[in-house]
Short mmCIF file of N, CA and C in Angstrom, two decimals:
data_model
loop_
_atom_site.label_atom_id
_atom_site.label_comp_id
_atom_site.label_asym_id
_atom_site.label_seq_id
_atom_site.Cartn_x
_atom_site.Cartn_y
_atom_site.Cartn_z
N UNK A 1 0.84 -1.18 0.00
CA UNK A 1 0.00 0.00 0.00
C UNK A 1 0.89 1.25 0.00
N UNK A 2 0.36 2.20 -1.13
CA UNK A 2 1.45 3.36 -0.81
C UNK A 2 1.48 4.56 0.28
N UNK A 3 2.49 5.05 0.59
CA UNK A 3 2.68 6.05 1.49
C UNK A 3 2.75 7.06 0.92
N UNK A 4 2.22 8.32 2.06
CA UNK A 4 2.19 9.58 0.95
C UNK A 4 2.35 10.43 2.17
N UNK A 5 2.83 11.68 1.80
CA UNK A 5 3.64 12.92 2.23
C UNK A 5 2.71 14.41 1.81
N UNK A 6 2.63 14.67 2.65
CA UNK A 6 2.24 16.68 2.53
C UNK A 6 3.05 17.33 2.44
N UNK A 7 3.87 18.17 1.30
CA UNK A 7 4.93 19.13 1.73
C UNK A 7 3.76 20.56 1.24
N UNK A 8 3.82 21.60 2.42
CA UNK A 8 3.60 23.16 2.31
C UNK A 8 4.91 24.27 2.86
N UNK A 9 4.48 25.33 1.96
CA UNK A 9 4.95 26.13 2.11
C UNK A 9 3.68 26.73 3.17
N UNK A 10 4.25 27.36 4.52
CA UNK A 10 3.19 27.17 5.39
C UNK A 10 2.36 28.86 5.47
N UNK A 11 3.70 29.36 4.83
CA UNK A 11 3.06 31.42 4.94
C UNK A 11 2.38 31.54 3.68
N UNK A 12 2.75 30.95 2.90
CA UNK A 12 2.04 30.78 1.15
C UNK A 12 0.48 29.93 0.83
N UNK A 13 0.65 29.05 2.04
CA UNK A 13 -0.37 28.15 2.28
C UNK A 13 -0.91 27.51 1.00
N UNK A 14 0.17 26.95 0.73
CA UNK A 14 0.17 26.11 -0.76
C UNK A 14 0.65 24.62 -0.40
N UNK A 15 0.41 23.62 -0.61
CA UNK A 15 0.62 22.33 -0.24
C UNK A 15 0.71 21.50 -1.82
N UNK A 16 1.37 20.43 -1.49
CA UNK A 16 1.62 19.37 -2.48
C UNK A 16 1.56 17.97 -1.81
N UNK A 17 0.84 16.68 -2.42
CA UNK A 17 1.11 15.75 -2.14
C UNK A 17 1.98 14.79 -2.85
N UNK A 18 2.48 14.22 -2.28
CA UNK A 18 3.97 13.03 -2.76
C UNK A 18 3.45 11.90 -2.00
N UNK A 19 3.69 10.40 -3.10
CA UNK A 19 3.99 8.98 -3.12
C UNK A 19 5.47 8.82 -2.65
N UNK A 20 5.49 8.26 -1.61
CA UNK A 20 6.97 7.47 -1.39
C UNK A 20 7.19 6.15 -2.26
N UNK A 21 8.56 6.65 -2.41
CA UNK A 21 9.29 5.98 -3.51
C UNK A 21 9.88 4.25 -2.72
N UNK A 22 9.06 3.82 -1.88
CA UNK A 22 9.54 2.79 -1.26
C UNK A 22 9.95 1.46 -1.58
N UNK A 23 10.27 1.08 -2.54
CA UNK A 23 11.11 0.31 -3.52
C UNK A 23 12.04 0.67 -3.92
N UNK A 24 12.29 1.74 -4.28
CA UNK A 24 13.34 2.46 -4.96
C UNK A 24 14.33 3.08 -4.07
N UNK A 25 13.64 3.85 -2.81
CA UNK A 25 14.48 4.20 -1.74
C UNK A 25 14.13 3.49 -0.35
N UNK A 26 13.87 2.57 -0.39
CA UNK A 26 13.25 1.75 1.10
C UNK A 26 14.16 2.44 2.28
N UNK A 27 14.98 2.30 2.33
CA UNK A 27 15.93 3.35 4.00
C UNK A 27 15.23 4.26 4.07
N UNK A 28 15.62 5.19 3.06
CA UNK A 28 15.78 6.71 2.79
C UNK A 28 13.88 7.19 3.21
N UNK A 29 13.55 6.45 2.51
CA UNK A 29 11.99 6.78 2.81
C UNK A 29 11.52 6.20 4.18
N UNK A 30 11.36 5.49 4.86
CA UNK A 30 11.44 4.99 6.04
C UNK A 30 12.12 5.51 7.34
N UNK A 31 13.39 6.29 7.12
CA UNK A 31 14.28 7.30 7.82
C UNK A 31 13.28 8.64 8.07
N UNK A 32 12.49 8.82 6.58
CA UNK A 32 12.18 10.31 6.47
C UNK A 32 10.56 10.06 7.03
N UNK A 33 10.12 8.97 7.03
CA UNK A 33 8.81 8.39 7.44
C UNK A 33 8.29 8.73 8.99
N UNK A 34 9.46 8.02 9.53
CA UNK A 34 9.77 8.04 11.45
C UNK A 34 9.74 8.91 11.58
N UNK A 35 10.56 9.82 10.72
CA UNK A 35 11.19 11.25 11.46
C UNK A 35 9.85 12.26 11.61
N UNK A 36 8.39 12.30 10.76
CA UNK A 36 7.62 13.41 10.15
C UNK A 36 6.85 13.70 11.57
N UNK A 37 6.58 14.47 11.58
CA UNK A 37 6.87 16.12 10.65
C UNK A 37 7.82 16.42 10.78
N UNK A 38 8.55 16.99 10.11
CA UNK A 38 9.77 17.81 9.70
C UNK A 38 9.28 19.77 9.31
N UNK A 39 10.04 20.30 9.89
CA UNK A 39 9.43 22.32 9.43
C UNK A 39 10.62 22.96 9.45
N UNK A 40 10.78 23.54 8.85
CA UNK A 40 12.11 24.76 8.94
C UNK A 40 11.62 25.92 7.86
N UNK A 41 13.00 27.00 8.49
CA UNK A 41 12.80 27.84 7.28
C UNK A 41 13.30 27.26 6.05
N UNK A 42 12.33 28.13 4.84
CA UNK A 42 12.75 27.54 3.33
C UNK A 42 13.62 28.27 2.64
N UNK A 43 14.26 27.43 1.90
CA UNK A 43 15.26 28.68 0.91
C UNK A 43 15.09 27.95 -0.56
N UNK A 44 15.26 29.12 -1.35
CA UNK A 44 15.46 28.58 -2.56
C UNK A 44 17.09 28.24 -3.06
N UNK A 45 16.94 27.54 -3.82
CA UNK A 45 18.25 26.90 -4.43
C UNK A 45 19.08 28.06 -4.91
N UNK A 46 20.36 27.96 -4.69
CA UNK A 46 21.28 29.17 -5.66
C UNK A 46 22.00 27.97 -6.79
N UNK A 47 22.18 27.18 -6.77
CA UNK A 47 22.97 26.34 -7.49
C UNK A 47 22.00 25.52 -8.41
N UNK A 48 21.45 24.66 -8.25
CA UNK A 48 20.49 23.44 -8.40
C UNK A 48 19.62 24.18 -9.54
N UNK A 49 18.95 25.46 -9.30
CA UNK A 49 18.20 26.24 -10.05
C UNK A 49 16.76 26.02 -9.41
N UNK A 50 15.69 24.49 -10.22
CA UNK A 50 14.50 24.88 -9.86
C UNK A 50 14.26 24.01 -8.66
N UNK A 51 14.74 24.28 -7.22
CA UNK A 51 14.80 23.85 -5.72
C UNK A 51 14.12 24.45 -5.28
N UNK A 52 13.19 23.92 -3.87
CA UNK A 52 13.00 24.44 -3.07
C UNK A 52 13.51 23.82 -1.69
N UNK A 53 13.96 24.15 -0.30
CA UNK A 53 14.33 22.99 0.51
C UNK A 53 14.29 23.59 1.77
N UNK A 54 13.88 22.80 2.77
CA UNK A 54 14.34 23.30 4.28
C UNK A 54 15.49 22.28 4.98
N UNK A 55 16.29 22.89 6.03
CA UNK A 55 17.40 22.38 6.54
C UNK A 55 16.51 22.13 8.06
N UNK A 56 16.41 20.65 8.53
CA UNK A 56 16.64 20.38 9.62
C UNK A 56 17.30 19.79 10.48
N UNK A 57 17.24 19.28 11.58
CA UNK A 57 18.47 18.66 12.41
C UNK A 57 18.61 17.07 11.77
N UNK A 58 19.63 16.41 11.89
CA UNK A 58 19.85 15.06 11.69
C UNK A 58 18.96 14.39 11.84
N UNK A 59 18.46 13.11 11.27
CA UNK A 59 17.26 12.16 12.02
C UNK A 59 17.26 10.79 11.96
N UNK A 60 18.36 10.47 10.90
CA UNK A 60 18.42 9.20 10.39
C UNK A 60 19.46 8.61 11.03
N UNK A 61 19.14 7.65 12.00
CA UNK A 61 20.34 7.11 12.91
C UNK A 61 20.01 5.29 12.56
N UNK A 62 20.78 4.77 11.70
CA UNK A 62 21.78 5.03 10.68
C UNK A 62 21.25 6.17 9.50
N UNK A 63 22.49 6.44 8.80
CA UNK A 63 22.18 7.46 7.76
C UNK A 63 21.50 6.25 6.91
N UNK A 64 20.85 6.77 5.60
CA UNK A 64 20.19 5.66 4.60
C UNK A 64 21.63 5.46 3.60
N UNK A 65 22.47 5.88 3.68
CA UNK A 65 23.36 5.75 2.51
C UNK A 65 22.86 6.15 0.76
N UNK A 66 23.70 5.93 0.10
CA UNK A 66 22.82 6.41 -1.48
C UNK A 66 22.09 5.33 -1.39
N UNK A 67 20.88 5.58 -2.29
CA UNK A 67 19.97 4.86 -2.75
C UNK A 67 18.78 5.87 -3.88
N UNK A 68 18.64 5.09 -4.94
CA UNK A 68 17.91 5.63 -6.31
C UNK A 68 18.47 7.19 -6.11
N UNK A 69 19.87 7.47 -6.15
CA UNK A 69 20.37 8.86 -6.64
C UNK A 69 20.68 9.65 -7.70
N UNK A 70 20.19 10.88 -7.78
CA UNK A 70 20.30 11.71 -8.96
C UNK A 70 21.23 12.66 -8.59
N UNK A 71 21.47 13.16 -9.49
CA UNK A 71 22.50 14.46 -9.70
C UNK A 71 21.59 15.33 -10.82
N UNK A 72 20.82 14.65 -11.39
CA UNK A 72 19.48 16.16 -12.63
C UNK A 72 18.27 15.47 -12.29
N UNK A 73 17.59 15.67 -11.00
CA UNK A 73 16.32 15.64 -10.68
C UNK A 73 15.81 16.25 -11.58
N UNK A 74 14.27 15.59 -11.98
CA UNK A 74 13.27 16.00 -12.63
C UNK A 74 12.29 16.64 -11.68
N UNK A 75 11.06 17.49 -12.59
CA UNK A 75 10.17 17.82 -11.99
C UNK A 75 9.55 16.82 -10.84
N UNK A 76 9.29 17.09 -9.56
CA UNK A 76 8.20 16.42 -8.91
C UNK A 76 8.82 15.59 -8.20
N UNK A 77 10.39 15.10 -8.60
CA UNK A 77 11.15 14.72 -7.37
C UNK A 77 11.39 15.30 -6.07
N UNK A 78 11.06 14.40 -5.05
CA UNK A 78 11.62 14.68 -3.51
C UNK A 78 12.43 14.03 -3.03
N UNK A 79 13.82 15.38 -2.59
CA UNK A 79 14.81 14.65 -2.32
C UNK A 79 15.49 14.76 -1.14
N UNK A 80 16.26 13.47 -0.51
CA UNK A 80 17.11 13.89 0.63
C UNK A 80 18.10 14.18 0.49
N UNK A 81 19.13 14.69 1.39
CA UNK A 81 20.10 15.06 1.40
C UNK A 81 21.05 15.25 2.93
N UNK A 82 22.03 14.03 2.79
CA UNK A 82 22.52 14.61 4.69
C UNK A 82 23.49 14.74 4.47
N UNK A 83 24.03 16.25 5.18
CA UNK A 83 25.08 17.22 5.05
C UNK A 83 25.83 17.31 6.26
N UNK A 84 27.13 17.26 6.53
CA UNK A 84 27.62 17.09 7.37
C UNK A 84 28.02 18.80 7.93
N UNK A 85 28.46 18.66 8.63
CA UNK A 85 28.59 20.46 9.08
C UNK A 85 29.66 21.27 8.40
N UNK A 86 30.93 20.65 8.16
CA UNK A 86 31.67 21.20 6.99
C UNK A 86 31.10 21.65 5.38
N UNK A 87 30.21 20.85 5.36
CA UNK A 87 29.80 20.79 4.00
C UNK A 87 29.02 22.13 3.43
N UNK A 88 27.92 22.38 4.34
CA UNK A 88 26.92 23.55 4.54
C UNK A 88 26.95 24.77 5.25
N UNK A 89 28.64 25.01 6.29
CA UNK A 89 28.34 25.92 6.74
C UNK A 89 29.20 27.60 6.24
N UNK A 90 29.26 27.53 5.06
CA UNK A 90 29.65 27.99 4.50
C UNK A 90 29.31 29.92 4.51
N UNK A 91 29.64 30.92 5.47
CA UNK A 91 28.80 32.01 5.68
C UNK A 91 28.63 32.62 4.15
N UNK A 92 29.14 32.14 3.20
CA UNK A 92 28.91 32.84 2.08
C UNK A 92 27.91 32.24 1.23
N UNK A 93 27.08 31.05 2.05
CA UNK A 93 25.64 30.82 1.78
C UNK A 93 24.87 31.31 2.17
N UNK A 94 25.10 32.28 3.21
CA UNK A 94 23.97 33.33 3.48
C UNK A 94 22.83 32.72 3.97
N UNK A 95 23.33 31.44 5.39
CA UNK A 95 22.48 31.11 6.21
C UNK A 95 22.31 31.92 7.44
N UNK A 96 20.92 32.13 8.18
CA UNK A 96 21.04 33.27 9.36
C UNK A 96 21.94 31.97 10.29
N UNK A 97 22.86 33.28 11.89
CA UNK A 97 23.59 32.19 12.27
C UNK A 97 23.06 30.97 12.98
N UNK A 98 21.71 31.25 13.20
CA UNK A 98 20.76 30.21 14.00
C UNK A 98 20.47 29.16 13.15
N UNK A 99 20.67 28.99 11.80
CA UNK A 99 20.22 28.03 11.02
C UNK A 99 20.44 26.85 11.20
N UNK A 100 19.92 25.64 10.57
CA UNK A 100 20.52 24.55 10.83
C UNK A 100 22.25 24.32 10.12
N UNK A 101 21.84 24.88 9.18
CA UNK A 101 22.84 24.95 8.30
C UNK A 101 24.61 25.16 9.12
N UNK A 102 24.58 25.76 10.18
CA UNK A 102 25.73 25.94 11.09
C UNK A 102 25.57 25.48 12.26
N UNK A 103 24.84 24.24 12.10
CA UNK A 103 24.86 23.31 13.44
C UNK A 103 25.98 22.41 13.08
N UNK A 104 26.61 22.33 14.50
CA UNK A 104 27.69 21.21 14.46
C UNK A 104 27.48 19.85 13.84
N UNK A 105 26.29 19.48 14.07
CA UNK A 105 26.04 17.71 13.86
C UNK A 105 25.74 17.91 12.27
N UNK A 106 26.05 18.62 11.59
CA UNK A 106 25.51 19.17 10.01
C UNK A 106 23.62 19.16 10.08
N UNK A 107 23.84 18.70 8.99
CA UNK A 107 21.81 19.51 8.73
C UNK A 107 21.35 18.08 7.63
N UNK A 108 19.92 17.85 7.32
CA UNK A 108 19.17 17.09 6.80
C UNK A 108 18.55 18.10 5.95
N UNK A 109 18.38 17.96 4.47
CA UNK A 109 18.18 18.97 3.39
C UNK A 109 16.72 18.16 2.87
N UNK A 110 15.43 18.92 3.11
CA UNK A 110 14.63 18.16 2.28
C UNK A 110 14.31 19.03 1.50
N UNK A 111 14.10 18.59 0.04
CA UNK A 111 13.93 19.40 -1.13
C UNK A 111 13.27 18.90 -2.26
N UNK A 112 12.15 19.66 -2.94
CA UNK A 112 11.54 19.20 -3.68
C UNK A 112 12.00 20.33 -5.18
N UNK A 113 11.69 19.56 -6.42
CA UNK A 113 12.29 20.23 -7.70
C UNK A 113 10.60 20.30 -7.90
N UNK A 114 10.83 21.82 -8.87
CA UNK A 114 9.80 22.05 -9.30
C UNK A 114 9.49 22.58 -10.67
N UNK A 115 11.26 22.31 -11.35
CA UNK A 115 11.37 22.77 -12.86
C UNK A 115 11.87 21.44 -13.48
N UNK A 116 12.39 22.05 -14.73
CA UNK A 116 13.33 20.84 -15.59
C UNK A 116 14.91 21.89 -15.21
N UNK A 117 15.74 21.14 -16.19
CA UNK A 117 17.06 21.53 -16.42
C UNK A 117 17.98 22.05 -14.85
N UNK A 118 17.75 20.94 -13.68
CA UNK A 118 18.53 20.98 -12.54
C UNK A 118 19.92 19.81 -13.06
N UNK A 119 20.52 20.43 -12.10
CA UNK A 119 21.91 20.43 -12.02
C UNK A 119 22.63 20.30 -10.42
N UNK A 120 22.56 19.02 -9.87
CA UNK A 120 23.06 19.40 -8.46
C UNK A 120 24.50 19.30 -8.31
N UNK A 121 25.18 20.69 -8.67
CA UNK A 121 26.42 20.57 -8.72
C UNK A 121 26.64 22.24 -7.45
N UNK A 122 27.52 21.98 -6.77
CA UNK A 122 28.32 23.22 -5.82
C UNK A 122 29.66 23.58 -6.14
N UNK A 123 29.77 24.83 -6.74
CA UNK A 123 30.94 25.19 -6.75
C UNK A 123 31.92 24.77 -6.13
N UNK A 124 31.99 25.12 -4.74
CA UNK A 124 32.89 24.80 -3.75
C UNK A 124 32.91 22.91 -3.63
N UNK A 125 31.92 22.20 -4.04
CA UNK A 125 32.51 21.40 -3.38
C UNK A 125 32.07 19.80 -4.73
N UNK A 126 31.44 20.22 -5.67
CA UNK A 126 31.47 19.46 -6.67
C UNK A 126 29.89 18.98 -7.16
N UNK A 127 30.25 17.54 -7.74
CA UNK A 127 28.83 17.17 -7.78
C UNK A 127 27.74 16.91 -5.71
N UNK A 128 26.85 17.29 -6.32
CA UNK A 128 25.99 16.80 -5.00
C UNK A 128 24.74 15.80 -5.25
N UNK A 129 25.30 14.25 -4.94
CA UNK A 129 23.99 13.40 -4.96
C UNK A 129 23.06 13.47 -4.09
N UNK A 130 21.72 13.58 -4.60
CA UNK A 130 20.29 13.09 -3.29
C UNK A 130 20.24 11.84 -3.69
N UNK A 131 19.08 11.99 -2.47
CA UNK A 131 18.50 10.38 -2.80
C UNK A 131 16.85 10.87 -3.33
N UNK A 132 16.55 10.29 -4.47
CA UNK A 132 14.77 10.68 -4.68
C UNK A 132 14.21 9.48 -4.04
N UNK A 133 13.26 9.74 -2.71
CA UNK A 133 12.24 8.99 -2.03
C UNK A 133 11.06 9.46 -2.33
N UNK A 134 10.72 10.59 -2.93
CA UNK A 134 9.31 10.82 -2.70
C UNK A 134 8.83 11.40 -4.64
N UNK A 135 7.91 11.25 -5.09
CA UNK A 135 7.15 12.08 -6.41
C UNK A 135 6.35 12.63 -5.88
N UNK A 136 6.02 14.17 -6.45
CA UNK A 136 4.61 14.84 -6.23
C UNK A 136 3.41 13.71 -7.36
N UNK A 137 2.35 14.01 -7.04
CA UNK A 137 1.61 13.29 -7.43
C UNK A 137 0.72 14.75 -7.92
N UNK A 138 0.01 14.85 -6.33
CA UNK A 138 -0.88 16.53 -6.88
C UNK A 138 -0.35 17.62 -6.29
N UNK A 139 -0.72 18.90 -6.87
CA UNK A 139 -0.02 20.01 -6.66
C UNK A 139 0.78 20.90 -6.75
N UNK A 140 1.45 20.10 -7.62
CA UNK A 140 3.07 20.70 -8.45
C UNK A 140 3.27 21.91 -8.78
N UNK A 141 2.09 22.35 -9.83
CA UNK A 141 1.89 23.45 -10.69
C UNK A 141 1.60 24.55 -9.75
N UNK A 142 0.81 24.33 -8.60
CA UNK A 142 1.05 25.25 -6.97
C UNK A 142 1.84 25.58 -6.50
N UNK A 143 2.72 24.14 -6.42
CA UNK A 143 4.10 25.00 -5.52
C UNK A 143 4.78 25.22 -6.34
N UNK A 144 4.84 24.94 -7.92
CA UNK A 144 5.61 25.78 -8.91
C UNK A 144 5.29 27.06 -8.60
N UNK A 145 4.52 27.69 -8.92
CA UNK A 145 4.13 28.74 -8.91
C UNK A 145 4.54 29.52 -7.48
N UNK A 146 4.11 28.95 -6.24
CA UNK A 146 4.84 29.60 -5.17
C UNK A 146 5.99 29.72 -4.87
N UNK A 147 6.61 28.67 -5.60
CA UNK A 147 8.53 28.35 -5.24
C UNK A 147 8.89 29.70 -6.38
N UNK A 148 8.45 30.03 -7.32
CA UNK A 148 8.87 31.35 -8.29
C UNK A 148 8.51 32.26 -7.48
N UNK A 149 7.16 32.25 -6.38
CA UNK A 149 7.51 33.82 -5.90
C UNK A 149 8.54 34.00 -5.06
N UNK A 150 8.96 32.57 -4.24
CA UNK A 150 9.96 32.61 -3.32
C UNK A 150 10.89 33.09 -3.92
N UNK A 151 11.66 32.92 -5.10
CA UNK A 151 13.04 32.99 -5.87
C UNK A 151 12.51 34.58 -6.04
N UNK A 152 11.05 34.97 -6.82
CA UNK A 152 11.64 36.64 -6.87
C UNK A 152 10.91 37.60 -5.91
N UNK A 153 10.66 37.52 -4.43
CA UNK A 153 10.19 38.27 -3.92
C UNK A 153 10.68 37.93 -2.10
N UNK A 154 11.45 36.67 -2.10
CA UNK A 154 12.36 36.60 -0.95
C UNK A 154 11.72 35.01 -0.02
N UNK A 155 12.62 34.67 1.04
CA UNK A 155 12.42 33.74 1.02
C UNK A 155 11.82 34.04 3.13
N UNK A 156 11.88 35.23 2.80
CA UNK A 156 11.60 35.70 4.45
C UNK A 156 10.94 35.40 5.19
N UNK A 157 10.89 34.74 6.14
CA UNK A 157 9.92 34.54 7.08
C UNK A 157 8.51 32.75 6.96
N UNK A 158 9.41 32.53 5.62
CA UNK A 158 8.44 31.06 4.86
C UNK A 158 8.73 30.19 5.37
N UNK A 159 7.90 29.05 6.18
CA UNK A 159 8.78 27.79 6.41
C UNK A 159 7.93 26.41 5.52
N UNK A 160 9.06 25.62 5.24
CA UNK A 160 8.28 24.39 4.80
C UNK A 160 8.49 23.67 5.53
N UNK A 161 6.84 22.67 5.24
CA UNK A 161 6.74 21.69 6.35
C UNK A 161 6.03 20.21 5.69
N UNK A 162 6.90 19.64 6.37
CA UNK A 162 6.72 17.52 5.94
C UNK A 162 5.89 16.89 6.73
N UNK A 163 5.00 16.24 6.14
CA UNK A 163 4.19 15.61 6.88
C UNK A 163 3.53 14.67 6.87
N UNK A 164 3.19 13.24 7.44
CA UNK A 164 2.30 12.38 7.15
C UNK A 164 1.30 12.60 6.48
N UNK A 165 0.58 11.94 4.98
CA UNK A 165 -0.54 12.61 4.81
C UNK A 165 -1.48 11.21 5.41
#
């Protein structure tokens, strides 16, 4: 039977639902399963292009390791990502200093694509694999549309939030 996920943008009050990819990522989805709800502030991608993602604390004890990983997510992929604290705390990412992003234990990146033509590559530090556990199913064209106002009108004060549906 499939499992399914709520991601909103919670100040935009726009929501999407996602199928877990549980064949394809069985850990990874199961890690992110236990852990829900998940909320943080959101940022849009500077690198990746059409991203949206929030940074929260660690959760996966064991990590899931790779599993069904991309480097050019498509539309409607949801992806993980665990970042160790070197990796993300970079002040010239222009995280506030409270973020997760400059927590010692590093940060858990959940992120959903909401264009074509991504690219998860970082300057500083090369290619960057996720793992895709989750597809939007409904809603896409919503949080398309809200993830563009995020990119041109700021990402202030927005948090996204994961959730059992």
């Amino acid at each position: 039977m499939a499992r399914y996920i709520t991601i909103t943008l919670d100040k935009r009050g726009v929501s999407c639902r996602a199928r877990l990819l549980d064949e394809e990522a069985p850990r990874t989805c199961q890690a992110v399963w236990d852990a829900l709800p998940q909320s943080g502030s959101a940022y849009h991608a500077k690198y990746a292009r059409n991203e949206i993602y929030t940074l929260v604390p660690p959760f996966a004890q064991p990590k899931p390791g790779r599993e069904n990983p991309t480097i050019t997510p498509i539309p409607g992929d949801v992806v993980y990502f665990g970042f160790e604290a070197w990796e993300i705390g970079n002040p010239a990412y222009g995280y506030d200093d409270g973020s997760e992003a400059h927590s010692d234990q590093g940060a858990t990146d959940l992120a959903i694509f909401y264009g074509r033509n991504n690219l998860l590559i970082n300057g500083d530090a090369g290619w960057v694999p996720g793992n895709v556990f989750a597809t939007i199913e409904e809603g896409l064209a919503e949080m398309a549309e809200a993830a563009q106002d995020l990119w041109l009108r700021g990402v202030e004060g927005e948090t996204m939030s994961y959730a059992r549906a």
